[in-house]
XYZ file of C-alpha atoms in Angstrom:
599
model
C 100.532 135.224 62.638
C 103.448 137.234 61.378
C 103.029 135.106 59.346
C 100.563 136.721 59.920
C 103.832 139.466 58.829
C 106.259 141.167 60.411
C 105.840 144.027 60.280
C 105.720 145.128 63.303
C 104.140 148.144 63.748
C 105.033 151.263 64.818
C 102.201 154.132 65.522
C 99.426 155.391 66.810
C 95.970 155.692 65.514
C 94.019 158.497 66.844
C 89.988 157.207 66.478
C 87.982 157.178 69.566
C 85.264 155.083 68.269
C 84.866 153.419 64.710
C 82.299 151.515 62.686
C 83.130 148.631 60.846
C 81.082 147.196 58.329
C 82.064 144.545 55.189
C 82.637 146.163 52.097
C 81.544 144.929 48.458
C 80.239 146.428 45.489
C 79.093 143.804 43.558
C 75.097 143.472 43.619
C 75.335 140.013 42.985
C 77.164 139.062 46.397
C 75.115 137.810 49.357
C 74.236 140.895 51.673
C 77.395 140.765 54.194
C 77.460 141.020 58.020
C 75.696 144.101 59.366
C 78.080 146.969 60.595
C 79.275 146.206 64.588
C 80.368 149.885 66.633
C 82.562 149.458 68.867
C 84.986 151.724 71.707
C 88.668 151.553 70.647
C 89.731 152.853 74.322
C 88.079 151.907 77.572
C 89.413 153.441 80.877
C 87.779 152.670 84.369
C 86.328 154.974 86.147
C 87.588 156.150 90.026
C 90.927 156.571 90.440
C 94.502 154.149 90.047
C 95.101 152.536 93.384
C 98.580 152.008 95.234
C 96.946 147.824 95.832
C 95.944 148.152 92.612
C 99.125 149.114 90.421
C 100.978 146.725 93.489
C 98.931 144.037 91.937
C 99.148 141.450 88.863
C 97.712 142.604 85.581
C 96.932 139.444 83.781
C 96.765 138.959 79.916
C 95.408 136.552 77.634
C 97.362 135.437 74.404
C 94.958 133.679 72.776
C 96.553 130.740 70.550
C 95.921 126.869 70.011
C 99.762 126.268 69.707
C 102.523 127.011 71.840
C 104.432 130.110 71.107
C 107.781 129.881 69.795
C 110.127 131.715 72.130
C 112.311 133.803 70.227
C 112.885 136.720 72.069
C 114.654 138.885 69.418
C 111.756 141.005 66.885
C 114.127 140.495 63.877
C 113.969 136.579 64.091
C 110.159 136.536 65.209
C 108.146 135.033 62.580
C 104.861 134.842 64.117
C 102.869 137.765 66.356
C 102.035 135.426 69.105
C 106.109 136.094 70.525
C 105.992 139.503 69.577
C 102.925 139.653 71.786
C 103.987 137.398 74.852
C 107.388 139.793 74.900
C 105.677 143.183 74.334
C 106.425 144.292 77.492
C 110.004 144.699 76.573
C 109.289 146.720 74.388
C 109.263 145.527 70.635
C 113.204 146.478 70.521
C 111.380 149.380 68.195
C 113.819 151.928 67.613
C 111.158 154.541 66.231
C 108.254 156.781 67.481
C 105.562 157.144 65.050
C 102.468 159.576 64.552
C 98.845 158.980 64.042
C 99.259 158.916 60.262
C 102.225 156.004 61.118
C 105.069 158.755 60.082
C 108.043 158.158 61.609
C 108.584 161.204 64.059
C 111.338 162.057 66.842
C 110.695 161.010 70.546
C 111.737 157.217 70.485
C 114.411 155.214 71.448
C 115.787 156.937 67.844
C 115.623 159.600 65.687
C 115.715 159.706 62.069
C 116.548 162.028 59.083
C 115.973 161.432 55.961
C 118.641 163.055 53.319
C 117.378 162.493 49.597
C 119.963 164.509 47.965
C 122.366 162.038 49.465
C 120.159 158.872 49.782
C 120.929 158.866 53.225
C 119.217 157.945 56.370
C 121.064 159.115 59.820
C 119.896 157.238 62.842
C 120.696 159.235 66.024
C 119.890 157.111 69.518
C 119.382 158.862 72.618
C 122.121 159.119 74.906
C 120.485 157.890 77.827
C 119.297 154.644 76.000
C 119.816 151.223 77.797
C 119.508 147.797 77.827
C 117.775 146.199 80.052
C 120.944 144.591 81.750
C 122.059 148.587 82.568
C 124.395 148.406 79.081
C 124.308 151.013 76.773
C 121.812 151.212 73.184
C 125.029 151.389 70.740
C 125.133 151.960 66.840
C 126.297 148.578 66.642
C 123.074 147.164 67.815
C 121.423 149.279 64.798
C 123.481 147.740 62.386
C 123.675 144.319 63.421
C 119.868 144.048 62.975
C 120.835 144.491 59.613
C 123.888 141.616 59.069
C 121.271 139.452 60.749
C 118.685 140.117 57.904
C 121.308 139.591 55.298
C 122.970 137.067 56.491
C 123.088 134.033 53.255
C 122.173 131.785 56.814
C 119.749 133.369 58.549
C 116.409 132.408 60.344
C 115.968 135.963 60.017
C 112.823 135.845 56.856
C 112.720 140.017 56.353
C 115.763 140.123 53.678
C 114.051 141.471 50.033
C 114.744 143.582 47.065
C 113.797 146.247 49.235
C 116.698 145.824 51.628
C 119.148 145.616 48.510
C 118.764 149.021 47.748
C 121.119 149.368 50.984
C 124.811 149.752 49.273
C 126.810 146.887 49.847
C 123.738 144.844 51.306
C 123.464 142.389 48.374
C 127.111 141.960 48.295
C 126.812 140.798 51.635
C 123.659 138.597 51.521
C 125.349 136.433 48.754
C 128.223 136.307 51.246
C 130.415 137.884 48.599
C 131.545 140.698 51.124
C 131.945 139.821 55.151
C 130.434 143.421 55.718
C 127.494 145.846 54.343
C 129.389 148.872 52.992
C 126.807 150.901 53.392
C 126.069 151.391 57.139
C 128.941 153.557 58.824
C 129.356 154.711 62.340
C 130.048 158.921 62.269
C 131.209 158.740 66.015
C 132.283 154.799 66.090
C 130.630 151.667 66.709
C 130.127 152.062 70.237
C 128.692 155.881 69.134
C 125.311 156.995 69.439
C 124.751 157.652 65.403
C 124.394 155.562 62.103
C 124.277 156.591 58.992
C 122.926 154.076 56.228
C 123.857 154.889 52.378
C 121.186 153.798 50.194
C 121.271 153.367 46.129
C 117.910 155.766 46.138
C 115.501 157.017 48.884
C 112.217 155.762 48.702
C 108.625 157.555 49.648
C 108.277 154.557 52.357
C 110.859 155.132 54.181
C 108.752 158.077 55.940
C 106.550 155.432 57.836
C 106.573 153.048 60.437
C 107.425 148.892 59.543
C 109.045 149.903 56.279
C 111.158 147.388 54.843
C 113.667 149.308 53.600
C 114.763 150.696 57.114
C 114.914 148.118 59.759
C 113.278 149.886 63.112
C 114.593 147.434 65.724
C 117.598 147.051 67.454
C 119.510 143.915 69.018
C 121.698 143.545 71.821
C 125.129 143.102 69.597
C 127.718 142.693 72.965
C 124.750 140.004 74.517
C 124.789 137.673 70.990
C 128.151 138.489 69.679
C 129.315 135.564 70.638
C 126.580 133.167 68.652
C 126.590 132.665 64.946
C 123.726 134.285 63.427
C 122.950 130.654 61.894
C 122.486 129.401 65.485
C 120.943 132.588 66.890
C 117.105 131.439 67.214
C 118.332 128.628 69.522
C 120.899 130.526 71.947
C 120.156 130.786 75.476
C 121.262 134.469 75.227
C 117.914 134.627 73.037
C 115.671 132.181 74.562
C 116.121 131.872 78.551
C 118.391 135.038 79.291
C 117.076 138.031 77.156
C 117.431 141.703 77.620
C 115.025 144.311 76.177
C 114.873 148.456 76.006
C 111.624 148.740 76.939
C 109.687 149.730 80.142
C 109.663 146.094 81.558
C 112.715 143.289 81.471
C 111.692 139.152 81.857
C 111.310 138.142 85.556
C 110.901 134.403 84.582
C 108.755 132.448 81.733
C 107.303 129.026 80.966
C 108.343 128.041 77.524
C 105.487 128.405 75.025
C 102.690 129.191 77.875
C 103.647 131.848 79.898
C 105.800 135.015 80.474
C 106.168 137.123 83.403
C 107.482 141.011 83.852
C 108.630 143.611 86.416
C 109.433 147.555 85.388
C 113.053 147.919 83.619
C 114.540 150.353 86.194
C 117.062 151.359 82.933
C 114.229 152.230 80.873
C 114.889 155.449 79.077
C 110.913 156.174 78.976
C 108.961 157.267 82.285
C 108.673 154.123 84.623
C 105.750 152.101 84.002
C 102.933 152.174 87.089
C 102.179 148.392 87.430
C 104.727 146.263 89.162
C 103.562 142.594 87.851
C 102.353 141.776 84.428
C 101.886 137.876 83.846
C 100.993 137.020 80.060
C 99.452 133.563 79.971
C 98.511 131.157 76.988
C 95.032 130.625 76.566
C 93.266 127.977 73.580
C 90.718 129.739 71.335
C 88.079 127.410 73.069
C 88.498 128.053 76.021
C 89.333 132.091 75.956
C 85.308 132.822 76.628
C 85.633 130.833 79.858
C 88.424 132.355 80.794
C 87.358 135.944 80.883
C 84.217 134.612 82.258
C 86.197 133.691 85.548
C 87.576 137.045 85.665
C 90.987 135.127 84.862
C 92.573 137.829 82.528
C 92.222 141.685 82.300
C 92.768 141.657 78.621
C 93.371 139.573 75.365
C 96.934 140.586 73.430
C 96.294 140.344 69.736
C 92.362 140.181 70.764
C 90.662 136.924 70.553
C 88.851 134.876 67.891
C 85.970 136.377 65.868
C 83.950 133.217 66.817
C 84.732 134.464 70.468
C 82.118 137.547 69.943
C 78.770 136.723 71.136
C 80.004 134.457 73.743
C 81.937 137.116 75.193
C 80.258 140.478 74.205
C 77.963 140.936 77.561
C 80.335 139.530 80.261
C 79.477 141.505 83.185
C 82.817 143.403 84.766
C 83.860 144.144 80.981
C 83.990 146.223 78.054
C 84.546 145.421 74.462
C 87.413 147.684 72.849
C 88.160 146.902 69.198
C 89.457 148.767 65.836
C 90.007 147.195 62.239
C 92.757 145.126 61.831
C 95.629 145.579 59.887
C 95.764 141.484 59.121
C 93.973 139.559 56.717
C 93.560 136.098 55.659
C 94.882 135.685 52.079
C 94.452 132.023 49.578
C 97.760 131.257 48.235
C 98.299 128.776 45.340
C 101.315 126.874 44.936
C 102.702 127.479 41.818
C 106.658 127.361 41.634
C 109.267 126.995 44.558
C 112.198 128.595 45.645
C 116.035 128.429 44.284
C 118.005 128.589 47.156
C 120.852 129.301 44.523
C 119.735 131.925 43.629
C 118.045 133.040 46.588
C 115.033 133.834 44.935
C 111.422 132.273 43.318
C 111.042 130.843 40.511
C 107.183 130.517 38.882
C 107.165 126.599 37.286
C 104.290 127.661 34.358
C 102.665 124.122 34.294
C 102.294 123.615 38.011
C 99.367 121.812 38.852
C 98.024 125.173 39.824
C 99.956 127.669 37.127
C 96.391 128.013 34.858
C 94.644 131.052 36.753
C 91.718 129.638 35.512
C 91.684 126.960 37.893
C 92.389 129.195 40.464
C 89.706 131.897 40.065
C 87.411 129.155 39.551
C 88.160 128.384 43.414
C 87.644 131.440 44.252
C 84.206 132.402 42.768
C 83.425 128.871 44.496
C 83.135 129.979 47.637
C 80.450 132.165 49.571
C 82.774 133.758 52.218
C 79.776 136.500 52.537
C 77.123 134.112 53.993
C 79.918 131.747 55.686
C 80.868 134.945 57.637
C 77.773 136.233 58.391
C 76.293 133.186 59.599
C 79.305 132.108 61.558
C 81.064 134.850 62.460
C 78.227 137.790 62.940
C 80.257 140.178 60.604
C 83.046 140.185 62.964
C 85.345 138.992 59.605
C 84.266 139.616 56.533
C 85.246 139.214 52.370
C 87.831 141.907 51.690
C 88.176 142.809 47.584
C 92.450 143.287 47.785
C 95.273 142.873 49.046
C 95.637 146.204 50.541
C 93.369 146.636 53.599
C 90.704 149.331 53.775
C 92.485 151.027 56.578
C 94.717 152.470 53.910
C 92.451 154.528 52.286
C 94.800 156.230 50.298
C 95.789 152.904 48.841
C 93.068 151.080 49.025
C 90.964 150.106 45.480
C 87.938 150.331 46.906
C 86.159 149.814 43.373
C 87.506 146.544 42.840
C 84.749 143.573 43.799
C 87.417 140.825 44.416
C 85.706 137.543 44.270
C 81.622 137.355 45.189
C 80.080 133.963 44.865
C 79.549 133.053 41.518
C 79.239 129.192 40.917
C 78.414 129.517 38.089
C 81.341 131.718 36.442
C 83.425 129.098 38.012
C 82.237 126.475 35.972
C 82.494 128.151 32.929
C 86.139 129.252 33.764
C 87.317 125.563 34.002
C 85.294 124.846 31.300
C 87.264 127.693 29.008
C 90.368 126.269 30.601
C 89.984 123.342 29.024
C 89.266 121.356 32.519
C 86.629 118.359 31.464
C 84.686 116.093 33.989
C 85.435 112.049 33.897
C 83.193 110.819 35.908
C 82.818 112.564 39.453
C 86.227 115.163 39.144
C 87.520 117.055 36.810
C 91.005 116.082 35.265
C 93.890 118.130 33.697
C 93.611 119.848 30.369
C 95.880 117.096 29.729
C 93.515 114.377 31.145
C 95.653 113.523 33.743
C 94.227 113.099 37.167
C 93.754 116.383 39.234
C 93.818 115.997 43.162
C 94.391 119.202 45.077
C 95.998 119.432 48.466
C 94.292 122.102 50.709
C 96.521 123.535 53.939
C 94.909 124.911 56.647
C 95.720 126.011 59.852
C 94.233 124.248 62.986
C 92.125 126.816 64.509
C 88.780 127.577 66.723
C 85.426 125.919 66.061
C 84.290 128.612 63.689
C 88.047 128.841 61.900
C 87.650 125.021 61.236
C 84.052 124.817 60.112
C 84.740 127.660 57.450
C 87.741 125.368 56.622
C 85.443 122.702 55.524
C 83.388 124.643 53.997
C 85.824 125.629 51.573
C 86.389 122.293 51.042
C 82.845 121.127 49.921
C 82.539 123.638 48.065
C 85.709 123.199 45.879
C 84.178 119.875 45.872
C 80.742 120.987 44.933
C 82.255 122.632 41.595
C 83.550 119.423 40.565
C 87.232 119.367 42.263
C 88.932 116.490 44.094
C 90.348 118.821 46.481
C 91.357 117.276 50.220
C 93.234 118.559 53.050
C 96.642 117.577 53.949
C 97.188 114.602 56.179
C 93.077 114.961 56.027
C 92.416 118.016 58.777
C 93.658 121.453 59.407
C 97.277 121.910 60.462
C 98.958 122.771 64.072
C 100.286 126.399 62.946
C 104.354 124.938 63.202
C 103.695 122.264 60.896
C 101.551 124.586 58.365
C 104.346 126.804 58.236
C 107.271 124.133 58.456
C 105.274 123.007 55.008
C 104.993 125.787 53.389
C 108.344 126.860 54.235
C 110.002 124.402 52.342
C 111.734 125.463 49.176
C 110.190 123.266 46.782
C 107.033 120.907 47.905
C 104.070 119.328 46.820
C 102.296 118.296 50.060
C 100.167 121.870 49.767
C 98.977 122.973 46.527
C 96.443 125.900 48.261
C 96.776 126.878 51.463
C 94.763 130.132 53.330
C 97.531 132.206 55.426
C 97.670 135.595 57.117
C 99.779 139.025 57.082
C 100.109 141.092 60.325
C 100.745 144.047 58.288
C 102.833 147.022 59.358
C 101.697 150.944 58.645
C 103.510 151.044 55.666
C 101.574 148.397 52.922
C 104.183 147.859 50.080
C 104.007 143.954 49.836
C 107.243 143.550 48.491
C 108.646 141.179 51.793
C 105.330 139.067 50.855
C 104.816 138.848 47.138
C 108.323 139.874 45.194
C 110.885 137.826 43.516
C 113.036 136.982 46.180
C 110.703 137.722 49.498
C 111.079 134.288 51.236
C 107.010 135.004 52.707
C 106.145 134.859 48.993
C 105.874 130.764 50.080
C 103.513 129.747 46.563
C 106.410 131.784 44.528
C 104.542 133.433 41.960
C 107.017 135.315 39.779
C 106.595 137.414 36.741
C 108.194 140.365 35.111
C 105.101 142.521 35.324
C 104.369 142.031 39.151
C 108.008 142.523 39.929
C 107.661 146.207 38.017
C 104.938 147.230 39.480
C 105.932 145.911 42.908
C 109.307 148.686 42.230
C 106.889 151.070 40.601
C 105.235 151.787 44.402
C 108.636 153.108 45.591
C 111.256 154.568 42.830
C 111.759 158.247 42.350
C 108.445 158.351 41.107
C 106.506 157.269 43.844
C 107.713 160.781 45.996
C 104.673 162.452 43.934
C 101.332 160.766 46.107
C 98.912 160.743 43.207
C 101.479 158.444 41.274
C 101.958 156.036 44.353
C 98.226 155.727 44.423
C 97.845 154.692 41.098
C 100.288 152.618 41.258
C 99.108 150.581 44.269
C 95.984 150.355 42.580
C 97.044 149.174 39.458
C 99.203 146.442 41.499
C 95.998 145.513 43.216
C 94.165 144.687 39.787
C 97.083 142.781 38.681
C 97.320 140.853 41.526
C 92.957 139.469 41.812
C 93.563 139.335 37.094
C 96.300 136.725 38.183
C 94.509 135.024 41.521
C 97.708 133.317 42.763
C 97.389 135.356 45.506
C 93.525 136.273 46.496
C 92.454 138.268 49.633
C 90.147 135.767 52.336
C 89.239 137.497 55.164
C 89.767 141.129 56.997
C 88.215 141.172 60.763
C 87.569 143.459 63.873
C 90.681 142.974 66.389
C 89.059 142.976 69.753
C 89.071 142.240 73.487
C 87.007 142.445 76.827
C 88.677 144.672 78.885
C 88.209 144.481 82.784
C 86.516 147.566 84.500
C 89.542 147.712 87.075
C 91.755 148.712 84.157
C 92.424 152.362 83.352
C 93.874 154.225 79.747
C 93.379 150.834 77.335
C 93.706 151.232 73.764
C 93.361 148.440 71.532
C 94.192 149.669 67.998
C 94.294 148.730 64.564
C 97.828 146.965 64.579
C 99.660 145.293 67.763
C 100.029 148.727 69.322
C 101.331 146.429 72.573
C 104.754 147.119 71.484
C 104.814 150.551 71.912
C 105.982 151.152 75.304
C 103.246 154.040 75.554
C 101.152 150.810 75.855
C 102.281 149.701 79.028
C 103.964 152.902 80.748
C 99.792 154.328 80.691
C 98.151 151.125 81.782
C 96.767 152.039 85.519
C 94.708 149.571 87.902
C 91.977 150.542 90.308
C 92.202 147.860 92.362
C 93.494 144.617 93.081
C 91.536 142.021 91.745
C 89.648 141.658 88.652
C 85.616 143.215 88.609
């Protein structure tokens, strides 16, 4: 889910075979899921074949909903389009190294001037559309009204993208422009410079969010109000793209079909057909069983491991994701006012008590391990392990510990009558769990959660009593002030650069259980001011965010898991990596086939 976030990513990661293995160091923590190896590339053997490349490569997107649609990477708010339109390229604008640093060769360059707090965007000149019109600095910097926009579906707009001059102006509709983004050689030019209030240290890596790094088609939607965007036919049934394939014809929500952009600026890819299809979590094993698809986009479920692990005519290819699962507590709402959240301090869940109690409740260790086979596992922060530089590897998150539970709601003030535990105040306490509708092994661990919250002593049920279809979760939780969810379990796709600010500051609209305070806010800036150019400052700082963050529990990390797939043995130069690497047209433009039908 972008929402399991967006985003997007933008590199390459260079490992040729990893181990992955759960991570805790607390002693008192059930033993976790044993380490699983696994190839990150598989290529077939014997060479590419005229039938074969002349042939269909079929992909799996594996997903219990339909997907959305929306064509456009700014407006995308889930993975499952970005992955069904991947072929087109992503719109990314950037090419990225193995260390996700933003590096010349893509659709764009960039340069970085700190003494000016400038950042020059220079597109190639033989850039195009997918239509045969030319990549234009207006398409740069309309990516950027749409973000800003006070009426936009668009959710990437933070403080992050203020420090653009003229940007918050702009967002509050107080200017009809941003002031900051000019056009050296004119709007239908090939350069744009953006003036910022400061530089910041992330700007140097792929999915920043201070530098936007797609493009839109500007003379294709200029036509639509950005409020009515996500709806337009220009976006939904007639799209154009940049990448190495353009849209021969799609199903809405199930399927998507592709043939090679002949304007694509890249070399021209060397498979003719690509069909993407929709595919439920429970029935994905079958599927690859029949030989159906080649490969799963996004990888499939990590209750989908032994059933698919030894499926003869495949491979497993897999690398550490860069999602997690995350609980979220409800504890304020949004002021659409003010465009920002606002913390309510006696929320039903605003004592962190109560919420660390929920966390120590449950055994994620032996629910993974006995459910999953240490595919997924507990992570300890926020911030992934894949970013070791980041990463607090010292910190032991939230182990089992029923008892410490207890005795938090018990310090809290929180007092049995009867069965439940009430309020402090002795008023009734009934807590509304959200979670998403998912596979088998999703669901059960779902329930789990729930008896155990139970177990403890807490009248907790799940909204309209079962887990979620993904729209409605979201359609909840997007709400600016509700009380139908009061903790929900959600997901970040994360991009390769990990300040949370789009997810967790004042005014990020993903922050959707709006905890606010002064101190997260600083130390969310803290990760990218002047400071923050020195590495050993950064470090500590996102360290010291990540302490804050499991002290205050309104945000708490779930789950981290291998991203993986079964790759067929007629498919040549397959990488799956640690982020959705399937929008980098590198992707496609090196997939080969050896022959015309699935092994």
């Amino acid at each position: 889910m972008k929402n399991i976030k967006k985003w997007l990513v933008l590199g390459a990661v260079s490992l040729s075979t990893l181990a992955f293995a759960a991570c805790s160091n607390n002693k008192n923590s059930e033993s976790q899921s044993k380490p699983i190896s696994m190839p990150t590339t598989y290529s077939a053997t014997g060479k590419a074949t005229k039938a074969g490349n002349n042939s269909t490569l079929n992909a799996a997107e594996v997903v219990d909903a339909p997907f959305t649609g929306i064509t456009l990477a700014v407006l995308q708010d889930n993975v499952e389009d970005s992955d069904v339109y991947s072929p087109g390229g992503g719109d990314q604008l950037f090419k990225s190294n193995k260390d996700f640093k933003i590096v010349n060769g893509g659709l764009a360059n960039l340069k970085l001037d700190r003494l000016n707090n400038t950042a020059t965007i220079t597109i190639r000149k033989n850039a195009k559309w997918s239509n045969g019109s030319p990549v234009i600095a207006k398409d740069v910097e309309y990516a950027y009204e749409i973000i800003g926009n006070k009426n936009t579906a668009a959710e990437q707009y933070s403080s992050d993208m203020a420090t653009i001059k003229g940007m918050a102006a702009y967002h509050t509709g107080k200017a009809t422009t941003i002031s900051g983004i000019t056009f050296p050689d004119g709007k239908n030019g090939k350069q744009v410079v953006i003036h910022y209030t400061h530089l910041s240290p992330a700007m140097q890596y792929a999915g920043n969010s201070f530098l936007w790094g797609t493009v839109v088609p500007y003379n294709h939607i200029k036509n639509v109000k950005i409020s009515k965007l996500t709806s337009a036919p220009a976006i939904r049934k007639h799209p154009i793209f940049v990448g190495p394939y353009k849209l021969q014809n799609q199903v809405q929500g199930e399927s998507t079909a592709w043939v090679p952009n002949k304007y694509y600026w890249g070399p021209q890819p060397k498979i003719k057909h690509i069909d993407i299809q929709v595919v439920s979590s429970s029935n994905a094993a079958a599927a690859f069983k029949a030989k159906k698809f080649d490969f799963a986009l996004g990888g499939l479920p990590a209750s989908q491991y032994k059933s698919v692990k030894n499926i003869k005519g495949y491979t497993l290819a897999g690398a550490p994701g860069l999602s997690y699962g995350y609980f979220g507590f409800n504890v304020g709402y949004f002021d659409t006012k003010k465009n920002k959240n606002v913390m309510y301090k006696h929320s039903k869940m605003g004592n962190k008590n109560l919420r660390k109690a929920m966390l120590y409740a449950v055994n994620l260790d032996k629910i993974n391990k006995k459910v999953l086979s240490g595919v997924q596992w507990r992570p300890n922060t926020l911030i992934p392990p894949i970013f070791k530089k980041y990463h607090d590897n010292k910190a032991a998150g939230f182990p089992y510990d029923m008892a410490k539970a207890k005795k938090l709601l018990k310090d809290a003030g929180y007092k049995k009558k009867g069965k439940w535990y009430v309020q402090p105040n002795g008023k009734k306490l009934t807590i509304h769990f959200g979670a998403m509708q998912g596979s088998a092994a999703s669901n059960e661990i779902s329930r789990y959660e729930v008896q155990q919250w139970r177990k403890l002593g807490l009248n907790v049920q799940m909204t309209n009593g079962r887990p979620l279809e993904i729209n409605s979760f979201y359609s909840i939780l997007g709400e600016p002030k509700q009380n139908k969810i009061d903790v929900f379990v959600g997901g970040w796709q994360l991009t390769y650069e990990p300040t949370p600010t789009q997810f967790y500051g004042e005014d990020a609209t993903y922050n959707m259980g709006h905890f606010v305070t002064k101190k997260n806010t600083e130390l969310l800036n803290s990760l990218n001011n002047s400071k923050a150019w020195n590495q050993s400052y950064r470090t500590k700082q996102f360290k010291k965010w990540q302490e804050y963050m499991n002290e205050q529990a309104a945000y708490a990390p779930q789950s981290t898991l291998l991203s993986f797939t079964p790759v067929n043995h007629r498919l040549k130069n397959f990488k799956q990596a640690a982020y959705n690497n399937y929008l980098f047209p590198t992707f496609w433009d090196n997939l080969e086939l050896t022959s015309s039908n699935p092994k």
